[in-house]
Structure formats: structure tokens, C-alpha cells
Amino acid sequence: MNHVVSLDKDGHLIYKGLLTAKEIATIDEILNALKEEIPQIESDLEETYGKTVLYRYYLGKFLGELLMKYNISVAERRRFWDEIKTFATQETRIRDEGANSVTRSFYEQCYVLSQQDLNVVQKLSARQWQDLLDRVGNREDERIFQWIKNKSEKIREDDWREFEKGLHLYLKNKDTSVFTDEELFEVYDSIFEMSKYWRIAFKQFSKDFPKSDKIKSKARRSKKYQETCFKLKKERRVPLDDDVFSEAFEMAMK
């Protein structure tokens, strides 16, 4: 169903394309339904789950029903989410979602999240899922969802941020489809351990040298640490382990 509307500079509804009176009436019917349904479901879910990851998961389930109900194609999804954002929701979301890509859309991410098993979804916070869904390359190999599911404990926010950056760095120009599950999960595990080592070592450095200017350049040094870890691994043909982490940390903090 081709279903695209927008607002002009004066806030008036305009229809894009050559539409019949029947098509316009159908669009109006859909918009009126969205205006009634979206605020109610968002309000109900927030009352039940707050703004947790479960709020996004169950909102995504509802959005999936709308896609089927109104026969919205994959190509039309971003426009449909934008229409909900513009005409239906009462929520104010100031995050820049970009104009051309569907992946950063709040509603798209809720929908994608709803396609995962609930026990996978609950392993990460809403912020952590947003980070992963923003980085399309990091989740291109969908086996990362199984890896998340296999984690026995919830992942700290700071460890997750470093893991995402490390994974993004590692995956450049790599085709993970050639890896077995065991090989790929070993990669995820080693990058995760690399991330945890950074957190612990940097915390200790900050405690030992509280007045060091190096503390202020944490992000830059974190990137250098990760790059050095991967460089040492490649040059020496060794696994990512504590010896590599220790040496890379020293080099990053020089």
C-alpha cells in the first residue's frame, strides 16, 4: 500500500503522489486510527514497564501488527514510522534519527527488537540495544544475538560500550560468515574480555595517578588500546589474552 503524507510549512496535511479520493480517504482513516492507538499503547506500556527495554519490545510487537494490518512493505517502513512520529505519538524524542536510513528510527528499532526472543532482549538494557541496533555492521551476523543469549550475566553499560567499539574496529573488511559458531563466539568473548580489562586497568590507573592529564583523554587512549591489541594479535599470531591486554594498555597510556 502506497501511503505517504507530510506537513507543509503551515502545518497542513499534504498527500504525495496522484491519489484517488478513495485512496485519500483510506490514508485519512489510517492516520486517525494511529492518532488514537499509538498514544494509548505507549501510555499503557510506560505505565506497566516504564521506559525499559520491555517497553520497546512490546511496542515493537504492536508495530509489527500495524505493518501487517496496513500492508506496509519493507521499503515503506521508514516513511510509516515517520508518519507515526509526526502525526500520532505524543512522545517527544529529540534524538537525531537521520533522514535517509531506517536503522536509527526509534520505531524501527522497537520493531527489530520485537523479532528477537524475549530472553535475549532481557539480557541488555534499552541503551545497550540502541547502541547495537545503531551499529548495523556489528549485528550484520545475526549470531551475535545467540551470543548475547548465551551470556550468563547481564553486561555492564561501560563494558558494552567498549565491546561495541572494539567489535566495530575488528569487523572492518571481515566476512564472519566463514567462521563457525564456536570460532565467532570465541571472537566475541575475546573482545569482551579486552573491554573488561580496559575498564579495570583504567580505573586502577585513575586511582594510582588521580592528577594525571591522561585521564582526560580516556576515549582517545581507549581507541589506541584496542588498535594495539589487534595489532599485537596479528603481528605475533597470538590470541587476545591478558599478556596482550597488559602490553597494549601500557602503550596506550604512554
Coordinates of N, CA and C in Angstrom, one line a residue:
M1 N 0.8 -1.2 0.0 CA 0.0 0.0 0.0 C 0.9 1.2 0.0
N2 N 0.7 2.1 -1.0 CA 1.5 3.3 -1.0 C 0.8 4.4 -0.2
H3 N 1.4 4.8 0.9 CA 0.7 5.5 1.9 C 1.7 6.6 2.5
V4 N 1.8 7.7 1.8 CA 2.8 8.7 2.2 C 2.1 10.1 2.3
V5 N 2.3 10.7 3.5 CA 1.8 12.0 3.7 C 2.8 12.8 4.5
S6 N 2.7 14.1 4.5 CA 3.6 15.0 5.2 C 2.9 16.3 5.5
L7 N 3.6 17.2 6.2 CA 3.1 18.5 6.5 C 3.8 19.6 5.7
D8 N 3.0 20.6 5.3 CA 3.7 21.8 4.6 C 4.2 22.7 5.7
K9 N 4.7 23.9 5.2 CA 5.3 24.8 6.2 C 4.3 25.5 7.1
D10 N 3.0 25.4 6.7 CA 2.0 25.9 7.6 C 1.3 24.9 8.5
G11 N 1.8 23.6 8.4 CA 1.3 22.6 9.2 C 0.1 21.9 8.6
H12 N -0.2 22.1 7.3 CA -1.3 21.4 6.7 C -0.9 20.1 6.1
L13 N -1.8 19.2 6.1 CA -1.6 17.8 5.6 C -1.5 17.8 4.1
I14 N -0.5 17.2 3.5 CA -0.4 17.1 2.1 C -0.1 15.7 1.7
Y15 N -0.7 15.3 0.6 CA -0.6 13.9 0.1 C 0.4 13.9 -1.1
K16 N 1.3 12.9 -1.1 CA 2.3 12.8 -2.1 C 1.8 11.8 -3.2
G17 N 1.9 12.2 -4.4 CA 1.5 11.3 -5.5 C 0.1 11.6 -6.0
L18 N -0.2 10.9 -7.1 CA -1.5 11.1 -7.7 C -2.5 10.1 -7.0
L19 N -3.3 10.5 -6.1 CA -4.2 9.6 -5.4 C -5.7 9.9 -5.7
T20 N -6.4 8.8 -5.7 CA -7.9 8.9 -5.9 C -8.5 9.4 -4.6
A21 N -9.7 9.8 -4.6 CA -10.5 10.2 -3.4 C -10.6 9.0 -2.5
K22 N -10.7 7.8 -3.0 CA -10.8 6.6 -2.2 C -9.5 6.4 -1.4
E23 N -8.4 6.5 -2.1 CA -7.0 6.3 -1.5 C -6.8 7.4 -0.4
I24 N -7.2 8.6 -0.7 CA -7.0 9.7 0.3 C -7.9 9.3 1.6
A25 N -9.1 8.9 1.3 CA -10.0 8.5 2.4 C -9.4 7.4 3.3
T26 N -8.7 6.4 2.6 CA -8.1 5.3 3.3 C -6.9 5.8 4.1
I27 N -6.1 6.7 3.6 CA -5.0 7.2 4.3 C -5.5 8.0 5.6
D28 N -6.5 8.8 5.4 CA -7.1 9.5 6.5 C -7.6 8.6 7.6
E29 N -8.2 7.5 7.2 CA -8.7 6.5 8.1 C -7.5 5.9 8.9
I30 N -6.4 5.6 8.2 CA -5.3 5.0 8.9 C -4.7 6.0 9.9
L31 N -4.5 7.3 9.5 CA -3.9 8.3 10.3 C -4.8 8.5 11.6
N32 N -6.1 8.5 11.4 CA -7.0 8.7 12.6 C -6.9 7.6 13.5
A33 N -6.7 6.4 13.0 CA -6.6 5.2 13.8 C -5.2 5.3 14.6
L34 N -4.2 5.7 13.9 CA -2.9 5.8 14.5 C -2.9 6.8 15.6
K35 N -3.6 7.9 15.4 CA -3.6 9.0 16.4 C -4.3 8.5 17.7
E36 N -5.2 7.6 17.5 CA -6.0 7.0 18.7 C -5.2 5.9 19.3
E37 N -4.6 5.0 18.5 CA -4.0 3.8 19.1 C -2.6 4.0 19.6
I38 N -1.8 4.8 18.9 CA -0.4 4.9 19.4 C -0.2 5.6 20.7
P39 N -0.8 6.7 21.0 CA -0.7 7.3 22.3 C -1.2 6.4 23.4
Q40 N -2.2 5.6 23.2 CA -2.8 4.8 24.2 C -1.8 3.6 24.5
I41 N -1.3 3.0 23.4 CA -0.4 1.8 23.7 C 0.9 2.3 24.3
E42 N 1.4 3.4 23.9 CA 2.6 3.9 24.5 C 2.4 4.3 26.0
S43 N 1.2 4.9 26.3 CA 0.9 5.2 27.7 C 0.8 3.9 28.5
D44 N 0.1 2.9 28.0 CA -0.2 1.7 28.7 C 1.2 1.0 29.0
L45 N 2.0 0.9 28.0 CA 3.3 0.2 28.1 C 4.2 0.9 29.1
E46 N 4.2 2.3 29.1 CA 5.0 3.0 30.0 C 4.6 2.8 31.4
E47 N 3.3 2.7 31.6 CA 2.7 2.5 33.0 C 3.1 1.1 33.5
T48 N 3.2 0.2 32.6 CA 3.5 -1.2 33.0 C 5.0 -1.4 33.1
Y49 N 5.8 -0.9 32.2 CA 7.2 -1.3 32.1 C 8.2 -0.1 32.3
G50 N 7.6 1.1 32.4 CA 8.5 2.3 32.4 C 9.1 2.4 31.1
K51 N 10.3 3.1 31.0 CA 10.9 3.2 29.7 C 12.1 2.2 29.5
T52 N 11.8 1.0 30.0 CA 12.7 -0.1 30.0 C 12.8 -0.8 28.6
V53 N 13.6 -1.7 28.4 CA 13.7 -2.4 27.2 C 12.4 -3.2 26.9
L54 N 11.7 -3.6 27.9 CA 10.4 -4.3 27.7 C 9.4 -3.4 27.1
Y55 N 9.4 -2.1 27.4 CA 8.6 -1.1 26.8 C 8.8 -1.1 25.2
R56 N 10.1 -1.1 24.8 CA 10.4 -1.1 23.4 C 10.0 -2.4 22.7
Y57 N 10.3 -3.5 23.5 CA 10.0 -4.8 22.9 C 8.5 -5.0 22.6
Y58 N 7.6 -4.7 23.6 CA 6.2 -4.8 23.4 C 5.6 -3.8 22.4
L59 N 6.2 -2.6 22.4 CA 5.8 -1.6 21.4 C 6.1 -2.1 20.0
G60 N 7.3 -2.7 19.9 CA 7.6 -3.3 18.6 C 6.7 -4.4 18.2
K61 N 6.2 -5.2 19.1 CA 5.2 -6.2 18.8 C 3.9 -5.6 18.2
F62 N 3.5 -4.5 18.8 CA 2.3 -3.8 18.4 C 2.6 -3.2 17.0
L63 N 3.7 -2.6 16.8 CA 4.1 -2.0 15.5 C 4.1 -3.1 14.4
G64 N 4.5 -4.3 14.7 CA 4.5 -5.4 13.7 C 3.1 -5.7 13.3
E65 N 2.2 -5.6 14.2 CA 0.8 -5.9 13.9 C 0.3 -4.8 12.9
L66 N 0.7 -3.6 13.1 CA 0.3 -2.5 12.2 C 0.9 -2.7 10.8
L67 N 2.1 -3.1 10.7 CA 2.7 -3.4 9.4 C 1.9 -4.4 8.6
M68 N 1.4 -5.4 9.3 CA 0.6 -6.4 8.6 C -0.8 -5.9 8.3
K69 N -1.4 -5.2 9.3 CA -2.7 -4.7 9.2 C -2.9 -3.7 8.0
Y70 N -1.9 -2.9 7.8 CA -1.9 -1.8 6.8 C -1.1 -2.2 5.6
N71 N -0.6 -3.4 5.5 CA 0.2 -3.9 4.4 C 1.3 -3.0 4.0
I72 N 2.2 -2.6 5.0 CA 3.3 -1.8 4.8 C 4.5 -2.6 4.4
S73 N 5.1 -2.3 3.3 CA 6.2 -3.0 2.8 C 7.5 -2.6 3.5
V74 N 8.5 -3.4 3.3 CA 9.8 -3.1 3.9 C 10.3 -1.7 3.4
A75 N 10.1 -1.4 2.1 CA 10.6 -0.2 1.5 C 9.8 1.0 2.1
E76 N 8.6 0.8 2.6 CA 7.7 1.9 3.1 C 7.9 2.1 4.6
R77 N 8.6 1.2 5.3 CA 8.6 1.2 6.7 C 9.1 2.5 7.3
R78 N 10.2 3.1 6.8 CA 10.7 4.3 7.4 C 9.7 5.4 7.2
R79 N 9.0 5.5 6.1 CA 8.0 6.6 5.9 C 6.9 6.4 6.9
F80 N 6.5 5.1 7.1 CA 5.4 4.8 8.0 C 5.8 5.2 9.5
W81 N 7.0 4.9 9.9 CA 7.5 5.3 11.2 C 7.5 6.8 11.3
D82 N 7.9 7.5 10.3 CA 7.9 9.0 10.3 C 6.5 9.5 10.5
E83 N 5.6 8.9 9.8 CA 4.2 9.4 9.9 C 3.7 9.2 11.4
I84 N 4.0 8.1 12.0 CA 3.6 7.8 13.4 C 4.3 8.9 14.3
K85 N 5.6 9.2 14.0 CA 6.3 10.2 14.8 C 5.7 11.6 14.6
T86 N 5.3 11.9 13.4 CA 4.7 13.2 13.1 C 3.3 13.4 13.5
F87 N 2.5 12.4 13.2 CA 1.0 12.6 13.4 C 0.4 11.9 14.5
A88 N 1.0 10.9 15.1 CA 0.3 10.1 16.1 C 0.8 10.1 17.5
T89 N 2.1 10.0 17.7 CA 2.7 9.9 19.1 C 2.6 11.2 19.8
Q90 N 2.5 11.1 21.1 CA 2.5 12.3 22.0 C 3.9 12.4 22.7
E91 N 4.7 11.5 22.4 CA 6.1 11.4 23.0 C 7.0 12.4 22.2
T92 N 7.9 13.1 23.0 CA 8.9 14.0 22.3 C 10.2 13.3 22.4
R93 N 10.7 12.9 21.2 CA 12.0 12.3 21.1 C 12.9 13.1 20.2
I94 N 14.0 13.7 20.9 CA 14.8 14.7 20.2 C 16.0 14.1 19.5
R95 N 16.2 12.8 19.7 CA 17.4 12.1 19.1 C 17.3 12.2 17.6
D96 N 18.5 12.5 17.0 CA 18.6 12.6 15.5 C 18.5 11.2 14.9
E97 N 17.5 11.0 14.2 CA 17.3 9.6 13.6 C 17.8 9.6 12.2
G98 N 18.3 10.7 11.7 CA 18.8 10.7 10.3 C 17.6 10.7 9.3
A99 N 17.8 11.1 8.1 CA 16.7 11.3 7.2 C 16.6 10.2 6.2
N100 N 17.7 9.5 5.9 CA 17.7 8.6 4.8 C 17.8 7.1 5.2
S101 N 18.2 6.8 6.4 CA 18.4 5.5 6.9 C 17.3 5.1 7.8
V102 N 16.8 3.8 7.7 CA 15.7 3.4 8.6 C 16.3 2.9 9.9
T103 N 17.6 2.6 10.0 CA 18.1 1.8 11.1 C 18.1 2.6 12.4
R104 N 18.2 4.0 12.4 CA 18.2 4.8 13.6 C 16.8 5.2 14.0
S105 N 15.8 4.9 13.3 CA 14.5 5.2 13.7 C 14.1 4.5 15.0
F106 N 13.5 5.2 15.9 CA 13.1 4.6 17.2 C 12.1 3.5 17.0
Y107 N 11.1 3.7 16.1 CA 10.1 2.7 15.9 C 10.7 1.5 15.1
E108 N 11.6 1.7 14.2 CA 12.2 0.6 13.5 C 13.0 -0.2 14.5
Q109 N 13.7 0.4 15.5 CA 14.5 -0.4 16.4 C 13.6 -1.1 17.4
C110 N 12.5 -0.6 17.7 CA 11.5 -1.3 18.5 C 11.0 -2.5 17.8
Y111 N 10.7 -2.4 16.5 CA 10.2 -3.5 15.7 C 11.3 -4.6 15.6
V112 N 12.5 -4.2 15.3 CA 13.6 -5.1 15.1 C 13.8 -5.9 16.4
L113 N 13.7 -5.2 17.5 CA 13.9 -5.8 18.9 C 12.8 -6.8 19.1
S114 N 11.6 -6.5 18.7 CA 10.5 -7.4 18.9 C 10.6 -8.7 18.2
Q115 N 11.5 -8.8 17.2 CA 11.7 -10.0 16.4 C 12.7 -11.0 17.1
Q116 N 13.3 -10.5 18.2 CA 14.1 -11.4 19.0 C 13.4 -12.1 20.1
D117 N 13.9 -13.2 20.6 CA 13.3 -13.9 21.7 C 13.4 -13.0 22.9
L118 N 12.4 -13.1 23.8 CA 12.3 -12.3 24.9 C 13.5 -12.5 25.9
N119 N 13.9 -13.7 26.0 CA 15.1 -14.0 26.9 C 16.4 -13.4 26.4
V120 N 16.4 -13.1 25.1 CA 17.6 -12.4 24.5 C 17.5 -10.9 24.8
V121 N 16.3 -10.4 24.6 CA 16.0 -9.0 24.8 C 16.4 -8.5 26.2
Q122 N 16.0 -9.4 27.2 CA 16.2 -9.0 28.6 C 17.7 -9.0 29.1
K123 N 18.6 -9.5 28.2 CA 20.0 -9.6 28.6 C 20.6 -8.2 28.6
L124 N 20.1 -7.2 27.8 CA 20.7 -5.9 27.6 C 19.6 -4.8 28.0
S125 N 20.1 -3.7 28.4 CA 19.3 -2.5 28.7 C 18.8 -1.9 27.4
A126 N 17.9 -1.0 27.5 CA 17.4 -0.3 26.3 C 18.5 0.5 25.6
R127 N 19.4 1.1 26.4 CA 20.5 1.9 25.9 C 21.5 1.0 25.1
Q128 N 21.8 -0.2 25.7 CA 22.7 -1.1 25.1 C 22.1 -1.6 23.8
W129 N 20.8 -1.9 23.7 CA 20.2 -2.4 22.5 C 20.3 -1.3 21.4
Q130 N 20.1 0.0 21.9 CA 20.1 1.1 20.9 C 21.5 1.2 20.3
D131 N 22.6 1.0 21.1 CA 23.9 1.0 20.6 C 24.1 -0.1 19.6
L132 N 23.7 -1.3 19.8 CA 23.8 -2.4 18.9 C 23.0 -2.2 17.6
L133 N 21.8 -1.7 17.7 CA 21.0 -1.5 16.6 C 21.4 -0.3 15.7
D134 N 22.1 0.6 16.3 CA 22.7 1.7 15.6 C 23.8 1.3 14.7
R135 N 24.6 0.3 15.3 CA 25.8 -0.2 14.5 C 25.4 -1.4 13.7
V136 N 25.0 -1.1 12.5 CA 24.4 -2.2 11.7 C 25.5 -3.3 11.4
G137 N 26.7 -2.8 11.2 CA 27.8 -3.8 10.9 C 28.0 -4.8 12.1
N138 N 27.8 -4.3 13.3 CA 28.0 -5.2 14.5 C 27.0 -6.3 14.6
R139 N 25.8 -6.1 14.0 CA 24.8 -7.1 14.1 C 24.4 -7.7 12.8
E140 N 25.3 -7.4 11.8 CA 25.0 -8.0 10.5 C 25.0 -9.5 10.5
D141 N 26.0 -10.1 11.3 CA 25.9 -11.5 11.5 C 25.0 -11.7 12.7
E142 N 23.9 -12.3 12.4 CA 22.8 -12.4 13.5 C 23.2 -13.4 14.6
R143 N 24.3 -14.1 14.5 CA 24.7 -14.9 15.5 C 25.1 -14.2 16.8
I144 N 25.2 -12.9 16.7 CA 25.6 -12.1 17.9 C 24.4 -12.2 18.9
F145 N 23.2 -12.3 18.4 CA 22.0 -12.4 19.3 C 22.1 -13.7 20.1
Q146 N 22.5 -14.8 19.4 CA 22.7 -16.1 20.2 C 23.8 -15.9 21.2
W147 N 24.9 -15.2 20.9 CA 26.0 -15.0 21.8 C 25.4 -14.2 23.0
I148 N 24.6 -13.2 22.8 CA 24.0 -12.4 23.9 C 23.2 -13.3 24.7
K149 N 22.4 -14.2 24.1 CA 21.5 -15.1 24.8 C 22.3 -16.0 25.7
N150 N 23.5 -16.4 25.2 CA 24.3 -17.4 26.0 C 25.0 -16.8 27.2
K151 N 25.1 -15.5 27.3 CA 25.7 -14.8 28.4 C 24.9 -15.1 29.7
S152 N 25.7 -15.5 30.7 CA 25.0 -16.0 32.0 C 24.7 -14.8 32.8
E153 N 25.4 -13.6 32.6 CA 25.1 -12.5 33.4 C 24.8 -11.2 32.5
K154 N 24.2 -10.2 33.1 CA 23.9 -9.0 32.4 C 25.2 -8.3 32.2
I155 N 25.3 -7.6 31.1 CA 26.6 -6.9 30.7 C 26.6 -5.5 31.2
R156 N 27.6 -5.0 31.9 CA 27.7 -3.7 32.3 C 27.7 -2.7 31.2
E157 N 27.1 -1.5 31.4 CA 27.0 -0.5 30.4 C 28.3 -0.1 29.8
D158 N 29.3 0.2 30.7 CA 30.6 0.6 30.3 C 31.4 -0.5 29.5
D159 N 31.3 -1.7 30.0 CA 31.9 -2.8 29.2 C 31.2 -3.0 27.8
W160 N 29.9 -2.8 27.8 CA 29.2 -2.9 26.5 C 29.7 -1.8 25.5
R161 N 29.8 -0.6 26.0 CA 30.3 0.5 25.1 C 31.6 0.1 24.5
E162 N 32.6 -0.3 25.3 CA 33.9 -0.7 24.8 C 33.8 -1.9 23.9
F163 N 33.0 -2.8 24.2 CA 32.8 -4.0 23.4 C 32.3 -3.6 22.0
E164 N 31.3 -2.7 21.9 CA 30.8 -2.3 20.6 C 31.8 -1.6 19.8
K165 N 32.6 -0.8 20.4 CA 33.7 -0.1 19.7 C 34.8 -1.1 19.2
G166 N 35.1 -2.0 20.1 CA 36.1 -3.0 19.7 C 35.6 -3.9 18.6
L167 N 34.4 -4.3 18.7 CA 33.8 -5.2 17.6 C 33.7 -4.4 16.3
H168 N 33.3 -3.2 16.3 CA 33.3 -2.4 15.1 C 34.7 -2.3 14.5
L169 N 35.7 -2.1 15.3 CA 37.1 -2.0 14.8 C 37.5 -3.3 14.2
Y170 N 37.2 -4.4 14.9 CA 37.6 -5.7 14.4 C 36.9 -6.1 13.1
L171 N 35.7 -5.8 12.9 CA 34.9 -6.3 11.8 C 35.2 -5.6 10.5
K172 N 36.0 -4.6 10.5 CA 36.3 -3.9 9.3 C 36.9 -4.8 8.2
N173 N 36.2 -4.9 7.1 CA 36.7 -5.7 5.9 C 36.8 -7.2 6.3
K174 N 35.9 -7.7 7.2 CA 35.9 -9.1 7.6 C 34.6 -9.7 7.2
D175 N 34.6 -10.9 6.7 CA 33.4 -11.7 6.4 C 33.3 -12.8 7.5
T176 N 32.4 -12.5 8.4 CA 32.3 -13.5 9.5 C 31.5 -14.8 9.1
S177 N 30.9 -14.8 7.9 CA 30.2 -15.9 7.5 C 31.0 -17.2 7.4
V178 N 32.4 -17.0 7.2 CA 33.3 -18.1 7.1 C 33.6 -18.7 8.5
F179 N 33.2 -18.1 9.6 CA 33.5 -18.6 10.9 C 32.4 -19.6 11.3
T180 N 32.8 -20.6 12.0 CA 31.9 -21.5 12.7 C 31.3 -20.7 13.9
D181 N 30.2 -21.2 14.4 CA 29.7 -20.6 15.6 C 30.7 -20.5 16.7
E182 N 31.4 -21.6 16.9 CA 32.5 -21.7 18.0 C 33.5 -20.6 17.8
E183 N 34.0 -20.5 16.5 CA 35.0 -19.5 16.2 C 34.5 -18.1 16.4
L184 N 33.3 -17.8 16.0 CA 32.8 -16.5 16.1 C 32.5 -16.1 17.5
F185 N 32.0 -17.0 18.3 CA 31.7 -16.7 19.7 C 33.0 -16.5 20.5
E186 N 34.1 -17.2 20.0 CA 35.4 -17.0 20.6 C 35.9 -15.6 20.4
V187 N 35.6 -15.1 19.2 CA 36.0 -13.7 18.8 C 35.2 -12.7 19.7
Y188 N 33.9 -12.9 19.9 CA 33.1 -12.1 20.7 C 33.6 -12.1 22.2
D189 N 33.9 -13.3 22.7 CA 34.4 -13.5 24.0 C 35.7 -12.7 24.2
S190 N 36.6 -12.9 23.3 CA 37.9 -12.2 23.5 C 37.8 -10.7 23.4
I191 N 37.0 -10.2 22.6 CA 36.8 -8.7 22.5 C 36.1 -8.2 23.8
F192 N 35.2 -9.0 24.3 CA 34.5 -8.7 25.5 C 35.5 -8.6 26.7
E193 N 36.4 -9.6 26.7 CA 37.5 -9.7 27.8 C 38.4 -8.5 27.6
M194 N 38.7 -8.1 26.4 CA 39.6 -7.0 26.1 C 38.9 -5.7 26.7
S195 N 37.6 -5.6 26.5 CA 36.9 -4.4 27.0 C 36.9 -4.4 28.6
K196 N 36.7 -5.5 29.2 CA 36.7 -5.6 30.7 C 38.0 -5.2 31.2
Y197 N 39.1 -5.7 30.6 CA 40.4 -5.4 31.0 C 40.7 -3.9 31.0
W198 N 40.2 -3.2 29.9 CA 40.4 -1.8 29.9 C 39.7 -1.1 31.0
R199 N 38.5 -1.5 31.3 CA 37.8 -0.8 32.4 C 38.5 -1.0 33.7
I200 N 38.9 -2.2 34.0 CA 39.6 -2.4 35.3 C 40.9 -1.7 35.4
A201 N 41.7 -1.8 34.3 CA 43.1 -1.2 34.3 C 43.0 0.3 34.3
F202 N 42.0 0.9 33.6 CA 41.9 2.4 33.6 C 41.4 2.9 35.0
K203 N 40.6 2.1 35.6 CA 40.1 2.5 36.9 C 41.3 2.5 37.9
Q204 N 42.1 1.5 37.8 CA 43.3 1.4 38.7 C 44.3 2.5 38.4
F205 N 44.5 2.8 37.1 CA 45.4 3.9 36.7 C 44.9 5.2 37.3
S206 N 43.6 5.5 37.2 CA 43.0 6.7 37.7 C 43.1 6.8 39.2
K207 N 43.1 5.7 39.9 CA 43.3 5.7 41.4 C 44.7 5.9 41.7
D208 N 45.6 5.3 41.0 CA 47.1 5.5 41.3 C 47.6 6.9 40.9
F209 N 47.0 7.4 39.8 CA 47.5 8.7 39.3 C 46.3 9.7 39.1
P210 N 45.7 10.1 40.2 CA 44.4 10.9 40.1 C 44.6 12.2 39.4
K211 N 45.8 12.8 39.4 CA 46.0 14.1 38.8 C 46.6 14.0 37.4
S212 N 46.7 12.8 36.8 CA 47.3 12.7 35.5 C 46.3 13.3 34.4
D213 N 46.9 14.0 33.5 CA 46.1 14.6 32.4 C 45.7 13.5 31.5
K214 N 46.3 12.3 31.5 CA 45.9 11.2 30.7 C 44.5 10.7 30.9
I215 N 44.0 11.0 32.1 CA 42.6 10.5 32.5 C 41.6 11.3 31.6
K216 N 42.0 12.5 31.2 CA 41.1 13.4 30.5 C 41.0 12.9 29.0
S217 N 41.9 12.1 28.6 CA 41.9 11.7 27.2 C 41.5 10.2 27.1
K218 N 40.6 9.8 27.9 CA 40.2 8.4 28.0 C 39.7 7.8 26.7
A219 N 38.9 8.5 26.0 CA 38.3 8.0 24.7 C 39.4 7.7 23.7
R220 N 40.3 8.7 23.5 CA 41.4 8.5 22.6 C 42.3 7.4 23.0
R221 N 42.6 7.2 24.2 CA 43.5 6.2 24.7 C 42.8 4.8 24.6
S222 N 41.5 4.8 24.8 CA 40.8 3.5 24.7 C 40.9 3.0 23.2
K223 N 40.7 3.9 22.3 CA 40.9 3.5 20.9 C 42.3 3.0 20.6
K224 N 43.3 3.7 21.1 CA 44.7 3.3 20.9 C 44.9 1.9 21.5
Y225 N 44.3 1.7 22.7 CA 44.5 0.4 23.3 C 43.9 -0.7 22.5
Q226 N 42.7 -0.5 22.0 CA 42.1 -1.5 21.1 C 42.8 -1.8 19.9
E227 N 43.2 -0.7 19.2 CA 44.0 -0.9 18.0 C 45.3 -1.6 18.2
T228 N 46.0 -1.3 19.4 CA 47.2 -2.0 19.7 C 47.0 -3.5 20.0
C229 N 45.9 -3.8 20.7 CA 45.6 -5.2 21.0 C 45.5 -6.0 19.7
F230 N 44.7 -5.5 18.7 CA 44.5 -6.2 17.4 C 45.8 -6.2 16.6
K231 N 46.7 -5.2 16.7 CA 47.9 -5.2 16.0 C 48.9 -6.2 16.6
L232 N 49.0 -6.3 17.9 CA 49.8 -7.3 18.5 C 49.3 -8.7 18.2
K233 N 48.1 -8.9 18.2 CA 47.5 -10.2 17.9 C 47.9 -10.7 16.5
K234 N 47.7 -9.7 15.6 CA 48.0 -10.0 14.2 C 49.5 -10.3 13.9
E235 N 50.4 -9.4 14.5 CA 51.8 -9.5 14.3 C 52.4 -10.7 14.9
R236 N 51.9 -11.1 16.1 CA 52.5 -12.2 16.8 C 51.8 -13.5 16.7
R237 N 50.6 -13.4 16.0 CA 49.8 -14.6 15.8 C 49.5 -15.3 17.1
V238 N 49.0 -14.5 18.0 CA 48.7 -15.0 19.4 C 47.2 -14.6 19.7
P239 N 46.6 -15.3 20.6 CA 45.2 -14.9 21.0 C 45.2 -13.6 21.8
L240 N 44.0 -13.0 21.8 CA 43.8 -11.8 22.7 C 43.7 -12.4 24.1
D241 N 44.8 -12.1 24.9 CA 44.8 -12.6 26.3 C 45.3 -11.5 27.2
D242 N 45.5 -11.8 28.5 CA 45.9 -10.8 29.4 C 47.3 -10.2 29.1
D243 N 48.2 -11.0 28.5 CA 49.5 -10.5 28.2 C 49.4 -9.4 27.1
V244 N 48.6 -9.7 26.1 CA 48.4 -8.7 25.1 C 47.7 -7.5 25.6
F245 N 46.7 -7.7 26.5 CA 45.9 -6.5 27.0 C 46.9 -5.7 27.9
S246 N 47.7 -6.3 28.7 CA 48.6 -5.6 29.6 C 49.6 -4.7 28.8
E247 N 50.2 -5.3 27.7 CA 51.2 -4.6 26.9 C 50.5 -3.4 26.2
A248 N 49.3 -3.7 25.6 CA 48.6 -2.7 24.9 C 48.2 -1.5 25.8
F249 N 47.8 -1.9 27.0 CA 47.4 -0.8 27.9 C 48.6 0.1 28.2
E250 N 49.7 -0.5 28.5 CA 50.9 0.3 28.8 C 51.3 1.2 27.6
M251 N 51.1 0.7 26.4 CA 51.5 1.5 25.2 C 50.4 2.7 25.1
A252 N 49.2 2.3 25.4 CA 48.1 3.4 25.2 C 48.2 4.5 26.2
M253 N 48.8 4.2 27.4 CA 48.9 5.2 28.4 C 50.2 5.9 28.5
K254 N 51.1 5.7 27.5 CA 52.4 6.4 27.5 C 52.2 7.9 27.2

